[in-house]
mmCIF file of the C-alpha atoms, coordinates in Angstrom:
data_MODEL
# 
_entry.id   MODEL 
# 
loop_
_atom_site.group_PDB 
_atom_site.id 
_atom_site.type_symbol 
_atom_site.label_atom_id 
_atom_site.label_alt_id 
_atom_site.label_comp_id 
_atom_site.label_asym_id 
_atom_site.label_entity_id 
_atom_site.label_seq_id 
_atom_site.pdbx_PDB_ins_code 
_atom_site.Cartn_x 
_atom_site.Cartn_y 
_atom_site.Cartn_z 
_atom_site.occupancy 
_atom_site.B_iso_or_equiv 
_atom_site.pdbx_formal_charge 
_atom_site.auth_seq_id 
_atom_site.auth_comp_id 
_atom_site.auth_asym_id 
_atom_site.auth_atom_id 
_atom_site.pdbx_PDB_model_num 
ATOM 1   C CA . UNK A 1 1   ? 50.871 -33.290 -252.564 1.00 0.00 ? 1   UNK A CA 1 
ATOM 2   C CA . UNK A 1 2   ? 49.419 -30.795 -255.269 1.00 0.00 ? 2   UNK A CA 1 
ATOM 3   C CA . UNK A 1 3   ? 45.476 -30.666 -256.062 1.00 0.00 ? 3   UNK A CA 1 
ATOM 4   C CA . UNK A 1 4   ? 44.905 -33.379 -258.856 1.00 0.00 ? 4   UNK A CA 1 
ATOM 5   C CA . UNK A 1 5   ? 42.478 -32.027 -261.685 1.00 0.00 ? 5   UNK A CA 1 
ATOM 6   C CA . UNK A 1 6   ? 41.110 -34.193 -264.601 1.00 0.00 ? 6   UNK A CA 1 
ATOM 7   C CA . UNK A 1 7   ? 38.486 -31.526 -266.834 1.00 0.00 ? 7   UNK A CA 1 
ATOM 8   C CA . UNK A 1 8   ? 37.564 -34.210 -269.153 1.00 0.00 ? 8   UNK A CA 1 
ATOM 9   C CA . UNK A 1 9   ? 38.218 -38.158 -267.841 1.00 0.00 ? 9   UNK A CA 1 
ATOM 10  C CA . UNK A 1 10  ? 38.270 -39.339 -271.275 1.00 0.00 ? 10  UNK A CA 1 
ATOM 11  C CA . UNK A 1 11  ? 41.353 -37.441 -272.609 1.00 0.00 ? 11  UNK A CA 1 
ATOM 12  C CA . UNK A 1 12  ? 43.032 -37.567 -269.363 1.00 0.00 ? 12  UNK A CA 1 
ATOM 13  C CA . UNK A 1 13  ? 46.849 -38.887 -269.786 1.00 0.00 ? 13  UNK A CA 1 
ATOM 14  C CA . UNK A 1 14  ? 48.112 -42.277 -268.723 1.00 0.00 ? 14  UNK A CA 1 
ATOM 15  C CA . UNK A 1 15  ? 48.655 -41.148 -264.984 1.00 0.00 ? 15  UNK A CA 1 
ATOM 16  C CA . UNK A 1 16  ? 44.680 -41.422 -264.490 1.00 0.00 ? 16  UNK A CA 1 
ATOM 17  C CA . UNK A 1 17  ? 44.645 -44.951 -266.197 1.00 0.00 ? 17  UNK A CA 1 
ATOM 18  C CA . UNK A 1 18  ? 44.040 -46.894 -263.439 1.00 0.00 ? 18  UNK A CA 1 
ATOM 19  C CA . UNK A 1 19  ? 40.287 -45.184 -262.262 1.00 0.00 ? 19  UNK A CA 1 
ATOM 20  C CA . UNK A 1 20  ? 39.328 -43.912 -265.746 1.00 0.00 ? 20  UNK A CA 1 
ATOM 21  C CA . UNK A 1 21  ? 37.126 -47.438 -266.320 1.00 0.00 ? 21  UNK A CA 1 
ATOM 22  C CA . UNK A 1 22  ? 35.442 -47.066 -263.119 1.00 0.00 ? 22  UNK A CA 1 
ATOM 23  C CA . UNK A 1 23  ? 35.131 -43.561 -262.801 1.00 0.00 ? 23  UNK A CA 1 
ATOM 24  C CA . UNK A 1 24  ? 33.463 -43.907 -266.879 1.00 0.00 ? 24  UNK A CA 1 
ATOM 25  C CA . UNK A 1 25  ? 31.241 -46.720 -266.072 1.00 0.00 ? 25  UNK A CA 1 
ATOM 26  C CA . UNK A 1 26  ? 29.861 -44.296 -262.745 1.00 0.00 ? 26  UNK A CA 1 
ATOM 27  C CA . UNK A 1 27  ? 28.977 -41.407 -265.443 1.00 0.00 ? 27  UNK A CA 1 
ATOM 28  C CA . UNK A 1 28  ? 31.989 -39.267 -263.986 1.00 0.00 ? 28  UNK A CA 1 
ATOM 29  C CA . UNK A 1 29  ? 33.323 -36.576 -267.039 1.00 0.00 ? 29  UNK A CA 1 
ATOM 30  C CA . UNK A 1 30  ? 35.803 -34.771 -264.445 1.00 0.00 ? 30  UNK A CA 1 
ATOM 31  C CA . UNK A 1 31  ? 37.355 -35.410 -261.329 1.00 0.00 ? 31  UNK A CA 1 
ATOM 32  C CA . UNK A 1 32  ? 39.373 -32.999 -258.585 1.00 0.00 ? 32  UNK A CA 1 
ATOM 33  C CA . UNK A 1 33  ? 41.421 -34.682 -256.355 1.00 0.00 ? 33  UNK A CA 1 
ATOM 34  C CA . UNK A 1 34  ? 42.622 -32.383 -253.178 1.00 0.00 ? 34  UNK A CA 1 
ATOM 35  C CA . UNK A 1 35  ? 45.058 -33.354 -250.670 1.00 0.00 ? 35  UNK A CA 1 
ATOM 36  C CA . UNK A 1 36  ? 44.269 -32.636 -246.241 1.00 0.00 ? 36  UNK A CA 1 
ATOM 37  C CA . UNK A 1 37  ? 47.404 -30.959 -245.913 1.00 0.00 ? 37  UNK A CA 1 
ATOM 38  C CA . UNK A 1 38  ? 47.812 -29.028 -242.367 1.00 0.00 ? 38  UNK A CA 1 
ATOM 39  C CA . UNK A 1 39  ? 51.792 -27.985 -241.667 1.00 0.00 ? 39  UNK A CA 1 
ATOM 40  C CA . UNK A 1 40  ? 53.477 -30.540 -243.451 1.00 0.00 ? 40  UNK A CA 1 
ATOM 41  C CA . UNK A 1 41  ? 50.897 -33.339 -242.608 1.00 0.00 ? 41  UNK A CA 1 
ATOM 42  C CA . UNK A 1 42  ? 49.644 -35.529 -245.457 1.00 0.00 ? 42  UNK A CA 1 
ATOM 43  C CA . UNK A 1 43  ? 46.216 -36.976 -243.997 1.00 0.00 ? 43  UNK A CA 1 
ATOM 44  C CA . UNK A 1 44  ? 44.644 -38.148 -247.275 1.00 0.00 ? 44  UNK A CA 1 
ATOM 45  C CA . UNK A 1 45  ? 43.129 -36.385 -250.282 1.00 0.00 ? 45  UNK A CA 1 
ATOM 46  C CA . UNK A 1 46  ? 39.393 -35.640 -250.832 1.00 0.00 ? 46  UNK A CA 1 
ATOM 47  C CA . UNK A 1 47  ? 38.130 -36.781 -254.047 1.00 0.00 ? 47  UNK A CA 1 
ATOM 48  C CA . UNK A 1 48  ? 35.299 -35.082 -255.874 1.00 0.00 ? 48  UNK A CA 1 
ATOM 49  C CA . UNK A 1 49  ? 34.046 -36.189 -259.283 1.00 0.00 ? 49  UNK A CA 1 
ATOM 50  C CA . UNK A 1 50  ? 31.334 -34.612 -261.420 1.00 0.00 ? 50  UNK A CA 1 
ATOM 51  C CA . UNK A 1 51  ? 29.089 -35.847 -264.184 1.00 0.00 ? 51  UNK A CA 1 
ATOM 52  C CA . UNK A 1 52  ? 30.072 -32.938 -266.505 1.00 0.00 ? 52  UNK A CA 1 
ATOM 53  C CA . UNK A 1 53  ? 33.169 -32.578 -268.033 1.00 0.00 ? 53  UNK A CA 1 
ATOM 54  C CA . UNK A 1 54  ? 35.232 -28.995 -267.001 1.00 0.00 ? 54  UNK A CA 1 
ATOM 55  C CA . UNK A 1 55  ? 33.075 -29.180 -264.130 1.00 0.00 ? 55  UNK A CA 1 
ATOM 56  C CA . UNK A 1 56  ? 35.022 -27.289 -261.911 1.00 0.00 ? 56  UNK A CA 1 
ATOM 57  C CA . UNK A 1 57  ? 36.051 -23.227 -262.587 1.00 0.00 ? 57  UNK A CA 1 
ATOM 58  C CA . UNK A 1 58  ? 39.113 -21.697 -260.663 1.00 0.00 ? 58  UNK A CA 1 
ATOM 59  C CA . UNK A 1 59  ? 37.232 -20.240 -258.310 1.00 0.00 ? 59  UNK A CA 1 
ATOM 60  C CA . UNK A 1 60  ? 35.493 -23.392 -257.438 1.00 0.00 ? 60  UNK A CA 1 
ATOM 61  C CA . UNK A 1 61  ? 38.673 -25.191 -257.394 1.00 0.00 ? 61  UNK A CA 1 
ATOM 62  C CA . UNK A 1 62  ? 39.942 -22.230 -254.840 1.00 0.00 ? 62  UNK A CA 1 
ATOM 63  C CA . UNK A 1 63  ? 37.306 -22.768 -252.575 1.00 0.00 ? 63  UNK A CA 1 
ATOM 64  C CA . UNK A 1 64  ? 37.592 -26.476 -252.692 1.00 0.00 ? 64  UNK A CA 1 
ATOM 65  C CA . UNK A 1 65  ? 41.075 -26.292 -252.203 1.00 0.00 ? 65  UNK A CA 1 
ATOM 66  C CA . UNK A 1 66  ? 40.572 -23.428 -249.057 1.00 0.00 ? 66  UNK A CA 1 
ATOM 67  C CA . UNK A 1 67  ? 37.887 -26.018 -247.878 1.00 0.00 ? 67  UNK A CA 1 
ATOM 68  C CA . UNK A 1 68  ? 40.492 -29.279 -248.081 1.00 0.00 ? 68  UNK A CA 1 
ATOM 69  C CA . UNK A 1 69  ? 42.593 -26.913 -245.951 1.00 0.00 ? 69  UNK A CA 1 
ATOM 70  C CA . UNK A 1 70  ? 40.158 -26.237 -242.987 1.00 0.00 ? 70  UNK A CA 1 
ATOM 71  C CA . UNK A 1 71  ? 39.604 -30.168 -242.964 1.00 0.00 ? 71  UNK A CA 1 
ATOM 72  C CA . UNK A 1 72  ? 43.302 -30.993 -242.491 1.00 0.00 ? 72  UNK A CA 1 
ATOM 73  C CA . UNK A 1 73  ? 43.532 -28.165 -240.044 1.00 0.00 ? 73  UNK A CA 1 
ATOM 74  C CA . UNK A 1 74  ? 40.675 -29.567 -238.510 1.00 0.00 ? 74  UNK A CA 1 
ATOM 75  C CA . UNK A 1 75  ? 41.958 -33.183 -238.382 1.00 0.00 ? 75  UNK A CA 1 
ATOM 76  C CA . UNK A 1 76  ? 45.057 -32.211 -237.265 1.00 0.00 ? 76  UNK A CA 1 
ATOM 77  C CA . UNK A 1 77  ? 44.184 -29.891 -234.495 1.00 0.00 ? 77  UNK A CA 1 
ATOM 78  C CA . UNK A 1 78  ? 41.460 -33.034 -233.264 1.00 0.00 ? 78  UNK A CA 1 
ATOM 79  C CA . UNK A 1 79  ? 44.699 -35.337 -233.321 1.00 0.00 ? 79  UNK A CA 1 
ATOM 80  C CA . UNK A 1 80  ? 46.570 -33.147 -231.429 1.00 0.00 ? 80  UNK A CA 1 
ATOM 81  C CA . UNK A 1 81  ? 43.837 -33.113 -229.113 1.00 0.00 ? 81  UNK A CA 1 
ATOM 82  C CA . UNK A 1 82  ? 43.641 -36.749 -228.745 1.00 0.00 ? 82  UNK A CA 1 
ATOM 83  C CA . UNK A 1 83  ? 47.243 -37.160 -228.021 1.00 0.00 ? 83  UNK A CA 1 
ATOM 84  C CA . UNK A 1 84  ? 47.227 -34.210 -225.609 1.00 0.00 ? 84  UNK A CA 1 
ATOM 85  C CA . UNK A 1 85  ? 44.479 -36.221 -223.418 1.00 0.00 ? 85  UNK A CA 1 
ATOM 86  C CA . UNK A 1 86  ? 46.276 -39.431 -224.067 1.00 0.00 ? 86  UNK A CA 1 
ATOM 87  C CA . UNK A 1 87  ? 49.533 -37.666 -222.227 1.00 0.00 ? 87  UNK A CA 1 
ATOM 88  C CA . UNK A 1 88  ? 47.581 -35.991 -219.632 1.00 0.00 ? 88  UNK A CA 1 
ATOM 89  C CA . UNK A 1 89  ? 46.864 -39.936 -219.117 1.00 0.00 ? 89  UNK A CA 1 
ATOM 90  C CA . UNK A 1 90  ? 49.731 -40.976 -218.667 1.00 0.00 ? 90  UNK A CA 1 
ATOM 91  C CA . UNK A 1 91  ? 51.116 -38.211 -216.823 1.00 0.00 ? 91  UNK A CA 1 
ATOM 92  C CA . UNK A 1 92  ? 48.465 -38.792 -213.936 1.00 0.00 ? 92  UNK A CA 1 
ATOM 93  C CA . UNK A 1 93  ? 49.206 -42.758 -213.876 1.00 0.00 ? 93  UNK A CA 1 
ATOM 94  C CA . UNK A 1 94  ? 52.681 -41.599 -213.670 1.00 0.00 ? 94  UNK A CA 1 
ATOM 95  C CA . UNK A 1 95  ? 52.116 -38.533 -210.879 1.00 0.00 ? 95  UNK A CA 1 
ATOM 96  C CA . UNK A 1 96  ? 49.506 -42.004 -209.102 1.00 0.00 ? 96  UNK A CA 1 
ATOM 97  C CA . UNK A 1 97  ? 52.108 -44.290 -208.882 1.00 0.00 ? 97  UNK A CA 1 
ATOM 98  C CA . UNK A 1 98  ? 55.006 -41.828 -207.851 1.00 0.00 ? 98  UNK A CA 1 
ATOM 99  C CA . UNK A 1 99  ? 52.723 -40.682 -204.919 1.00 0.00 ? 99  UNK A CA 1 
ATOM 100 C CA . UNK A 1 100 ? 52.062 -44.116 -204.073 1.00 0.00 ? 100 UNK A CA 1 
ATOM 101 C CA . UNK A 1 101 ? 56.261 -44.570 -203.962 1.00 0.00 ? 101 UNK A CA 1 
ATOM 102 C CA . UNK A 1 102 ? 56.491 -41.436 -201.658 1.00 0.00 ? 102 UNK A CA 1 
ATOM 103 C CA . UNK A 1 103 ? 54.124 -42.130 -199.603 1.00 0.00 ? 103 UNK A CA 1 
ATOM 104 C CA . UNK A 1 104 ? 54.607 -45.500 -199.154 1.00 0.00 ? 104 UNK A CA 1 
ATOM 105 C CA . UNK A 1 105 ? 58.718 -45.617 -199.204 1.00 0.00 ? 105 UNK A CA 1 
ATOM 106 C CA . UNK A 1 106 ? 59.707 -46.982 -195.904 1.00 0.00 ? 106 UNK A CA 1 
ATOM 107 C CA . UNK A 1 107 ? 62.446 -44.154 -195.476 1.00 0.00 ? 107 UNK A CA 1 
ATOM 108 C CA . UNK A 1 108 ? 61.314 -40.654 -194.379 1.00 0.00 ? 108 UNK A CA 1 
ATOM 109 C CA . UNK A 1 109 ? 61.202 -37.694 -197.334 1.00 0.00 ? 109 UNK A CA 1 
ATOM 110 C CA . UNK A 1 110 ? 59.931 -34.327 -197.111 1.00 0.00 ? 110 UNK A CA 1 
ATOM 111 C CA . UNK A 1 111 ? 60.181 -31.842 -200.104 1.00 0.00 ? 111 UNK A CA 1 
ATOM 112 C CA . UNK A 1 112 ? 61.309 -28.812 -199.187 1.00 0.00 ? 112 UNK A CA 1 
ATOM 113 C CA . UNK A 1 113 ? 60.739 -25.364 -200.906 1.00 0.00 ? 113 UNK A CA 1 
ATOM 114 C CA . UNK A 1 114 ? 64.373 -23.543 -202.428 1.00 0.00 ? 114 UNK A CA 1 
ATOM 115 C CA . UNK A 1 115 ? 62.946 -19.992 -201.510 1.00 0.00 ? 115 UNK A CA 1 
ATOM 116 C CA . UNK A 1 116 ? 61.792 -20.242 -197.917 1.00 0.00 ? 116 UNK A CA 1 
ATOM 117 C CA . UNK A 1 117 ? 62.601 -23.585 -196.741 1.00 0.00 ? 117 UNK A CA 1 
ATOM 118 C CA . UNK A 1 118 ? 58.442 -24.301 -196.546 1.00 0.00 ? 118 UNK A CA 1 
ATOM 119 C CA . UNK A 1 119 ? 58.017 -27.946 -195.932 1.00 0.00 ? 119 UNK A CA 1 
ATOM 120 C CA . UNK A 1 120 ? 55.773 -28.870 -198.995 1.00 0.00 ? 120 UNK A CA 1 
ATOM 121 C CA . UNK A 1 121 ? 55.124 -32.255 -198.934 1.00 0.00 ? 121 UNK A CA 1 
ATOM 122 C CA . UNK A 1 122 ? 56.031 -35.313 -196.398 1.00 0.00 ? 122 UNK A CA 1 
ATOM 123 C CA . UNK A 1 123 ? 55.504 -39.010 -196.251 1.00 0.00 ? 123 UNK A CA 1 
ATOM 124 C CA . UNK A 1 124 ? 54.190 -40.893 -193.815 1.00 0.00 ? 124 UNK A CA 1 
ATOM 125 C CA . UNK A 1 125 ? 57.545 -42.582 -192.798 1.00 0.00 ? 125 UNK A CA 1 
ATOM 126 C CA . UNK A 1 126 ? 58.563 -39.114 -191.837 1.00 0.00 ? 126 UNK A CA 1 
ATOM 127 C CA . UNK A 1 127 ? 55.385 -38.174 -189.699 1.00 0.00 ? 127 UNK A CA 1 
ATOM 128 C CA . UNK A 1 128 ? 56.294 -41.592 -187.853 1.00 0.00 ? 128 UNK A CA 1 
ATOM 129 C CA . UNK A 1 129 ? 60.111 -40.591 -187.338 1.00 0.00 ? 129 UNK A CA 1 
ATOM 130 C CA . UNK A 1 130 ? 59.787 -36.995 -186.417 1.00 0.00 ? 130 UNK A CA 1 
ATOM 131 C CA . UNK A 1 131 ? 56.748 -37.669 -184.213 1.00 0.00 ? 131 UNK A CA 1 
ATOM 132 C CA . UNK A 1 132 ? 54.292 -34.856 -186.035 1.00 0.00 ? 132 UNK A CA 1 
ATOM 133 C CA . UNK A 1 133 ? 51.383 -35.221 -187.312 1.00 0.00 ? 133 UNK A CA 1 
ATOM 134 C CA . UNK A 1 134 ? 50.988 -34.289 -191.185 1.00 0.00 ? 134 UNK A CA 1 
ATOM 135 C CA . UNK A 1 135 ? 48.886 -31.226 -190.587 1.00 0.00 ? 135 UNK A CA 1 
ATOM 136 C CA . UNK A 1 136 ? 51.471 -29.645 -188.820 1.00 0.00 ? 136 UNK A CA 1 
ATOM 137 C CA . UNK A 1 137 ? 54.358 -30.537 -190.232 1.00 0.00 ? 137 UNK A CA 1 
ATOM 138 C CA . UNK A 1 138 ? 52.549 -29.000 -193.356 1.00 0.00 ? 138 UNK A CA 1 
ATOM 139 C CA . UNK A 1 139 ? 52.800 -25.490 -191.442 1.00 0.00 ? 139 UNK A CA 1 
ATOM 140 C CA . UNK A 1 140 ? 56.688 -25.800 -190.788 1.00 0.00 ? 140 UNK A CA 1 
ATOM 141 C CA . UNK A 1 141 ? 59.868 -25.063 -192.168 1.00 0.00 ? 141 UNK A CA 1 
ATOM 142 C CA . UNK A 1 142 ? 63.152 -28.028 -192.560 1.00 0.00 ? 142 UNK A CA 1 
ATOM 143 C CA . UNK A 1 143 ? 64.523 -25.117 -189.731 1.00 0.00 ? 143 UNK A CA 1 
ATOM 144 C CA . UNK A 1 144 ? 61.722 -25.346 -187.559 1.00 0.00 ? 144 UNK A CA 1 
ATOM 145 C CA . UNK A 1 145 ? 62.167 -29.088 -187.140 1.00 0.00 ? 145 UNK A CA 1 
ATOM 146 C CA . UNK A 1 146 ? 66.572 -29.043 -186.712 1.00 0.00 ? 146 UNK A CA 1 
ATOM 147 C CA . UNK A 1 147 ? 67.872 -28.981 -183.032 1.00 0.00 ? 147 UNK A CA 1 
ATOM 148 C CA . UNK A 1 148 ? 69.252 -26.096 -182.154 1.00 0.00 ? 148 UNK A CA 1 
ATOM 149 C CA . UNK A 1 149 ? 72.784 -26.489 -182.667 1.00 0.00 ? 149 UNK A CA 1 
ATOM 150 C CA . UNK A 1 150 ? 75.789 -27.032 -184.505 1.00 0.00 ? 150 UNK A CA 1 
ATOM 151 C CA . UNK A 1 151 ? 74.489 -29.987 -186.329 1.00 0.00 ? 151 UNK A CA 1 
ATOM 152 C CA . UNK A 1 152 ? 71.033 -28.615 -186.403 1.00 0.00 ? 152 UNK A CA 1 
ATOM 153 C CA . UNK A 1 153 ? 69.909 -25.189 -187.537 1.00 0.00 ? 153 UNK A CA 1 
ATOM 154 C CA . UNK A 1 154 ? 73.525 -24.548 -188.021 1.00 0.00 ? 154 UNK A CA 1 
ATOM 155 C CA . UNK A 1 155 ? 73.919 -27.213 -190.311 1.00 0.00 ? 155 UNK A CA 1 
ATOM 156 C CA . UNK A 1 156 ? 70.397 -26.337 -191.841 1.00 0.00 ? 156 UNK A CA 1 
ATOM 157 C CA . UNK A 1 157 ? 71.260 -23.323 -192.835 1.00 0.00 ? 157 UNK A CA 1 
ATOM 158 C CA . UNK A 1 158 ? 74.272 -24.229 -194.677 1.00 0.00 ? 158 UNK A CA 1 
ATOM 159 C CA . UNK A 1 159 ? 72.991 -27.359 -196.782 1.00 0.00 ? 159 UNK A CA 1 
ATOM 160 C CA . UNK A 1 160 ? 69.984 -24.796 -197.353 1.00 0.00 ? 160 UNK A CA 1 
ATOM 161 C CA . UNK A 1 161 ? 71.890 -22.586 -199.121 1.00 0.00 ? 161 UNK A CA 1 
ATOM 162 C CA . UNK A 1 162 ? 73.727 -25.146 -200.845 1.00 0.00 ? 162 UNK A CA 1 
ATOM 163 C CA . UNK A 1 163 ? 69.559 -26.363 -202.335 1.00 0.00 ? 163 UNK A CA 1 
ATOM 164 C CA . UNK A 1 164 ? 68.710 -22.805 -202.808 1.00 0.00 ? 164 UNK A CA 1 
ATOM 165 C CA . UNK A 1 165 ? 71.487 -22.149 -205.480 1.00 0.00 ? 165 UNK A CA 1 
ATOM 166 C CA . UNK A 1 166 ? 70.683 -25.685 -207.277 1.00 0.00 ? 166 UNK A CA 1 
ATOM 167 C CA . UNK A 1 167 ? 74.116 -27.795 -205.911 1.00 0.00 ? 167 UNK A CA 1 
ATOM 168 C CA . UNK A 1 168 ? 73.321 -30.839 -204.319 1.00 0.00 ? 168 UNK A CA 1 
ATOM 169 C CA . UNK A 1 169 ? 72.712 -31.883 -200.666 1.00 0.00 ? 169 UNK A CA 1 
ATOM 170 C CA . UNK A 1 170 ? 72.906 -35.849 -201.122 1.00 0.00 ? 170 UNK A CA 1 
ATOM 171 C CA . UNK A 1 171 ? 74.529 -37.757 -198.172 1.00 0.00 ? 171 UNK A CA 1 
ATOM 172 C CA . UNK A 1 172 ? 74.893 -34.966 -195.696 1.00 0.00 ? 172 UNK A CA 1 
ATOM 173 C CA . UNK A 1 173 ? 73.458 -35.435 -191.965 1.00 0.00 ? 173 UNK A CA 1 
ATOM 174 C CA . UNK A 1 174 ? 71.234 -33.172 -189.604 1.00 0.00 ? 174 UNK A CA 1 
ATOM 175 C CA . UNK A 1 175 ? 69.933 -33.510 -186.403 1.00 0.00 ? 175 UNK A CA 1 
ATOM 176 C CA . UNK A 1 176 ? 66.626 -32.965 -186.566 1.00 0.00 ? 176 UNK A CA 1 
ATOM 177 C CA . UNK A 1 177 ? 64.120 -32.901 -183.155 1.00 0.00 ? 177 UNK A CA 1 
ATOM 178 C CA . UNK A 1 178 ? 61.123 -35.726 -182.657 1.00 0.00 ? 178 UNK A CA 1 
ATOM 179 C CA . UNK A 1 179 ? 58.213 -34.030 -181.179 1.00 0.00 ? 179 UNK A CA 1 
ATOM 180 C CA . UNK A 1 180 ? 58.863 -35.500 -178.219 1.00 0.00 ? 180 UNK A CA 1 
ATOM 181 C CA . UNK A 1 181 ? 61.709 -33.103 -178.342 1.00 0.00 ? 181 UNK A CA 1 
ATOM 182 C CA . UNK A 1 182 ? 65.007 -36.064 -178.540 1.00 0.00 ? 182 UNK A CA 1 
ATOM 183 C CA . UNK A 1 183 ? 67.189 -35.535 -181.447 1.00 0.00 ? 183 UNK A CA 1 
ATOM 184 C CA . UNK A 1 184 ? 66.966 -37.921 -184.338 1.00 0.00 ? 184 UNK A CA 1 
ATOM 185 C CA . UNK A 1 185 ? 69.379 -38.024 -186.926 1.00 0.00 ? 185 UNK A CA 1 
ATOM 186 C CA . UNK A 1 186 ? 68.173 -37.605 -190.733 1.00 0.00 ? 186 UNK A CA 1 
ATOM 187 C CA . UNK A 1 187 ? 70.543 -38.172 -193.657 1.00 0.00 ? 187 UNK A CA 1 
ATOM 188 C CA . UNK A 1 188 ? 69.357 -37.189 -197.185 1.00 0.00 ? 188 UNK A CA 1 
# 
């Protein structure tokens, strides 16, 4: 992971054996090899060679160096990129096909808002239960559409509070009014 640097090919040790042949027969004196480093991301090397031995000074070797580093910056920040729009990808398939399941389910849901009890979102299994159209039901609260009693608002209230501090409301029962303005019972 540190910058290779051969000044003069031809007295270069053993370690440069294998490319001194080819890089001889090319004309190449000296070679600087620089590795894309960006965090702790190997993503190659660059490879510069030169017809003149001692070819490169220090500061051309800084700048190469500073100059290797804005590539691997550069590669890594277009990877990043890439994989950021390959999970925005999947996360819409995903958000697609769980909409499809919600709206589709044959059972009625409704999501509910923790601060105000807003109705945020209902199916279409719901609408066709409770009687309402969608429109409207998106203007209501989850105590807006409870009878008013015991069972009801009542009951409402308490699971509500129950949701609003984060415990969970699974299996419990409300009566809930149709449009028409018959109770239905809903169990969650």
């Amino acid at each position: 992971k540190d910058p290779f640097i051969a000044r003069h090919i031809e007295t270069m040790p053993d370690c440069y054996e294998p490319w001194r042949e080819a890089a001889l027969r090319q004309g190449y004196q000296s070679v600087v090899a620089l590795p894309l480093i960006s965090e702790t991301n190997l993503y190659g090397a660059i490879v510069i060679d030169a017809m003149e031995t001692d070819a490169f000074d220090d500061s051309e070797l800084l700048l190469l160096m500073e100059m290797a580093g804005d590539l691997a910056f550069g590669i890594r920040t277009l990877r990043i990129r890439d994989e950021r729009k390959h999970a925005e990808k999947a996360l819409r398939e995903t958000e697609a096909r769980y909409e499809e399941l919600y709206e589709k389910a044959p059972n009625g849901y409704v999501s509910v808002s923790a601060q105000d009890g807003r109705l945020l979102q209902s199916n279409q299994a719901m609408c066709t239960m409770l009687g309402y159209d969608r429109d409207l039901l998106n203007h209501m609260t989850i105590f807006d559409l409870c009878m008013d009693n015991e069972e009801g608002k009542a009951r409402a209230g308490q699971l509500f509070s129950r949701f609003a501090h984060g415990e969970s409301t699974r299996n419990a029962e409300l009566q809930m009014t149709h449009a028409d303005g018959h109770p239905v019972w809903v169990s969650g």
